[in-house]
Coordinates of C-alpha atoms (C1' of nucleotides) in Angstrom, one line a residue:
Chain A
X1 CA 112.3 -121.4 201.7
X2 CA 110.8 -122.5 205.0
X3 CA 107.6 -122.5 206.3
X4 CA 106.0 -125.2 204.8
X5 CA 102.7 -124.3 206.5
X6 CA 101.6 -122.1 203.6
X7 CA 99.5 -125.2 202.8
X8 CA 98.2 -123.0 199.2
X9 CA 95.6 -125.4 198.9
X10 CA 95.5 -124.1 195.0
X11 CA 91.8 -125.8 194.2
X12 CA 91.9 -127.4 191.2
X13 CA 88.1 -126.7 190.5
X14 CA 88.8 -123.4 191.1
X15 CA 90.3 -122.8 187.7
X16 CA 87.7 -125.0 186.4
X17 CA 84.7 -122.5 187.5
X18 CA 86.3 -119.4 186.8
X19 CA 86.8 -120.1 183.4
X20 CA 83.2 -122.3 182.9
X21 CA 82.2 -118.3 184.2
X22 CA 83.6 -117.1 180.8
X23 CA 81.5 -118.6 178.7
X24 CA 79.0 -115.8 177.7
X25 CA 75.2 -116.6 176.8
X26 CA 74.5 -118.4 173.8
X27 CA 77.5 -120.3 173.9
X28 CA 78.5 -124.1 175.3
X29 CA 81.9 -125.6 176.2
X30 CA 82.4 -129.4 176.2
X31 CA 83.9 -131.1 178.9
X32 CA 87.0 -132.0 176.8
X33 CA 87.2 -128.2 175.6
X34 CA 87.6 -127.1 178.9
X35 CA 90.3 -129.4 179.7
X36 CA 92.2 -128.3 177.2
X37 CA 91.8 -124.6 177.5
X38 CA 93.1 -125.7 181.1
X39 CA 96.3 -127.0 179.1
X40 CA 95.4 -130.3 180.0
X41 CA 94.1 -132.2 177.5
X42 CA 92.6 -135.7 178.3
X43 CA 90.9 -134.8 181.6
X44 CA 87.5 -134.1 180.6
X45 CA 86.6 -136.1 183.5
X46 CA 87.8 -133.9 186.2
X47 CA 85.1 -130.8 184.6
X48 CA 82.6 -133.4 184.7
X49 CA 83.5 -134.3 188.1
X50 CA 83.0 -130.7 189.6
X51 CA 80.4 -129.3 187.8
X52 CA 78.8 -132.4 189.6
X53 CA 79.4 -131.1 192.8
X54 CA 78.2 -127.8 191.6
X55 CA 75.3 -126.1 193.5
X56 CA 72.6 -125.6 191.2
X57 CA 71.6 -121.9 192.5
X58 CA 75.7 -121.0 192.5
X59 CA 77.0 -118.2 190.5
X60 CA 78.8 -120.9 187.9
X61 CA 76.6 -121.1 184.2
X62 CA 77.5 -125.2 184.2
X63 CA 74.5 -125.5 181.8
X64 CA 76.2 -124.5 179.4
X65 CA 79.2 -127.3 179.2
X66 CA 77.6 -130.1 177.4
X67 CA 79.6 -133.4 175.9
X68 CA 81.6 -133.9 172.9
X69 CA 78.3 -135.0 170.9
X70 CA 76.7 -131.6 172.0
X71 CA 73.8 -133.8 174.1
X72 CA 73.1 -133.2 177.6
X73 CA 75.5 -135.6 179.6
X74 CA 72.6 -137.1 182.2
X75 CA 73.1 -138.7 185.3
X76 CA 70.8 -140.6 187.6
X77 CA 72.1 -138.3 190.7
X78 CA 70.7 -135.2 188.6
X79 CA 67.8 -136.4 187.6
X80 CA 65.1 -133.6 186.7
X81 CA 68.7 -131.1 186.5
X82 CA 69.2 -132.7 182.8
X83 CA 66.1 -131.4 181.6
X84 CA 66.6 -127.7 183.7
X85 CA 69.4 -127.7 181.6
X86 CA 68.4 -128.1 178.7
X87 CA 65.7 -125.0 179.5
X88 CA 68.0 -123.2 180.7
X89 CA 69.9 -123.7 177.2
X90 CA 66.4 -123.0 174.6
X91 CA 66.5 -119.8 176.8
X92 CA 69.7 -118.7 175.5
X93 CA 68.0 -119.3 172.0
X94 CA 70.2 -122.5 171.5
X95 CA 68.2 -125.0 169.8
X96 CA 68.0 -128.6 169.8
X97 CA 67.2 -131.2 167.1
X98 CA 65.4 -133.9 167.2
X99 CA 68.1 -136.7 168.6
X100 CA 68.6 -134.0 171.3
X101 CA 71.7 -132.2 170.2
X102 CA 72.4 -128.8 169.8
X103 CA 74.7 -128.0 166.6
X104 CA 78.6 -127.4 168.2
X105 CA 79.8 -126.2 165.0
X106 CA 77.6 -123.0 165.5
X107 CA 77.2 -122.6 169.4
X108 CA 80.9 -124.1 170.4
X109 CA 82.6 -120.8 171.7
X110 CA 85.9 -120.0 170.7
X111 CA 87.4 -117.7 173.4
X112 CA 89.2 -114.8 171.5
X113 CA 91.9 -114.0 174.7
X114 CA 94.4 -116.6 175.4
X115 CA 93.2 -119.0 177.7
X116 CA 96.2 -117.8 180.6
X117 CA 94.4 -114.7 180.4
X118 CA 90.9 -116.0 180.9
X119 CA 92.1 -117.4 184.5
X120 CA 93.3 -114.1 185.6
Chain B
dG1 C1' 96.0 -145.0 202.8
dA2 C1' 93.9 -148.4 199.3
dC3 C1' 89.7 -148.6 196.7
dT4 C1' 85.6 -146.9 194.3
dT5 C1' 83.3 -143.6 191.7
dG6 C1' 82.3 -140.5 188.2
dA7 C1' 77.9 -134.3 183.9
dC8 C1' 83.9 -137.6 179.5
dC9 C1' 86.9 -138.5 175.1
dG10 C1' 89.0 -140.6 171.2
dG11 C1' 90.3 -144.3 168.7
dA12 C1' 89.7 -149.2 167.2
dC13 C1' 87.0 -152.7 165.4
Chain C
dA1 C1' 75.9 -146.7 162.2
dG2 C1' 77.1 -149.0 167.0
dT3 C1' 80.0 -150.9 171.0
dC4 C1' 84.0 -151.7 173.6
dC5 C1' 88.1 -150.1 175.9
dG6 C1' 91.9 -147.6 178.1
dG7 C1' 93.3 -143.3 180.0
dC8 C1' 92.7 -139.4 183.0
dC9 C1' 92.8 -137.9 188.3
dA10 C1' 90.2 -135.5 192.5
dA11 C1' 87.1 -136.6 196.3
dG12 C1' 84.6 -139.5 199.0
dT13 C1' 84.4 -143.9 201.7

DNA sequence: GACTTGACCGGAC
DNA sequence: AGTCCGGCCAAGT
């Protein structure tokens, strides 16, 4: 049981990414969602957290996790990223009405494989 | 090592 | 309809 310098750093965003890298095209996530496919419901504010942090060019589709009212969560850090978002979104043929949201009941995806599965 | 800062959420009023 | 409020916790200062 020694060696305590196996310091398994275990990222905590890592698990966030890999499974915000399941979500296929067409489809959004909200923040809360993802928490709780995580098995930890209540922390939607850790996803928003590191999707913050989030290089825009990485390999991670964060556009599409979106809040619980299916609007674009803005932030005066990303300014001009909000509305890429959104384009990035209209190109997946998700549409928006005209207060700005996009309808969750129809574009909300609903991963079929146990979310313990997604991670591995 | 204490304190601040968030792409949030749900319930109460 | 809105607004307020507490909870949640990793990273940065």
């Amino acid at each position: 049981m020694p060696m305590k310098t196996a310091k398994t750093k275990t990222p905590v965003y890592e698990q966030i990414y890999m499974l915000v890298r399941q979500i296929p095209a067409g489809k959004v996530a909200t923040y809360g969602q993802i928490a709780t496919l995580l098995d930890k419901p209540g922390h939607a504010r850790q996803i928003g957290y590191a999707l913050y942090r989030v290089e825009v060019d990485a390999d991670i589709p964060w556009h599409r996790v979106v809040n619980a009212q299916g609007m674009i969560s803005e932030s005066p850090q990303r300014q001009g990223n909000d509305d890429l978002q959104r384009l990035l979104l209209e190109q997946e043929e998700i549409t928006f009405n005209a207060q700005g949201k996009l309808d969750l009941r129809r574009y909300r995806w609903h991963p079929d494989p146990p979310p313990s599965t997604l991670l591995e």
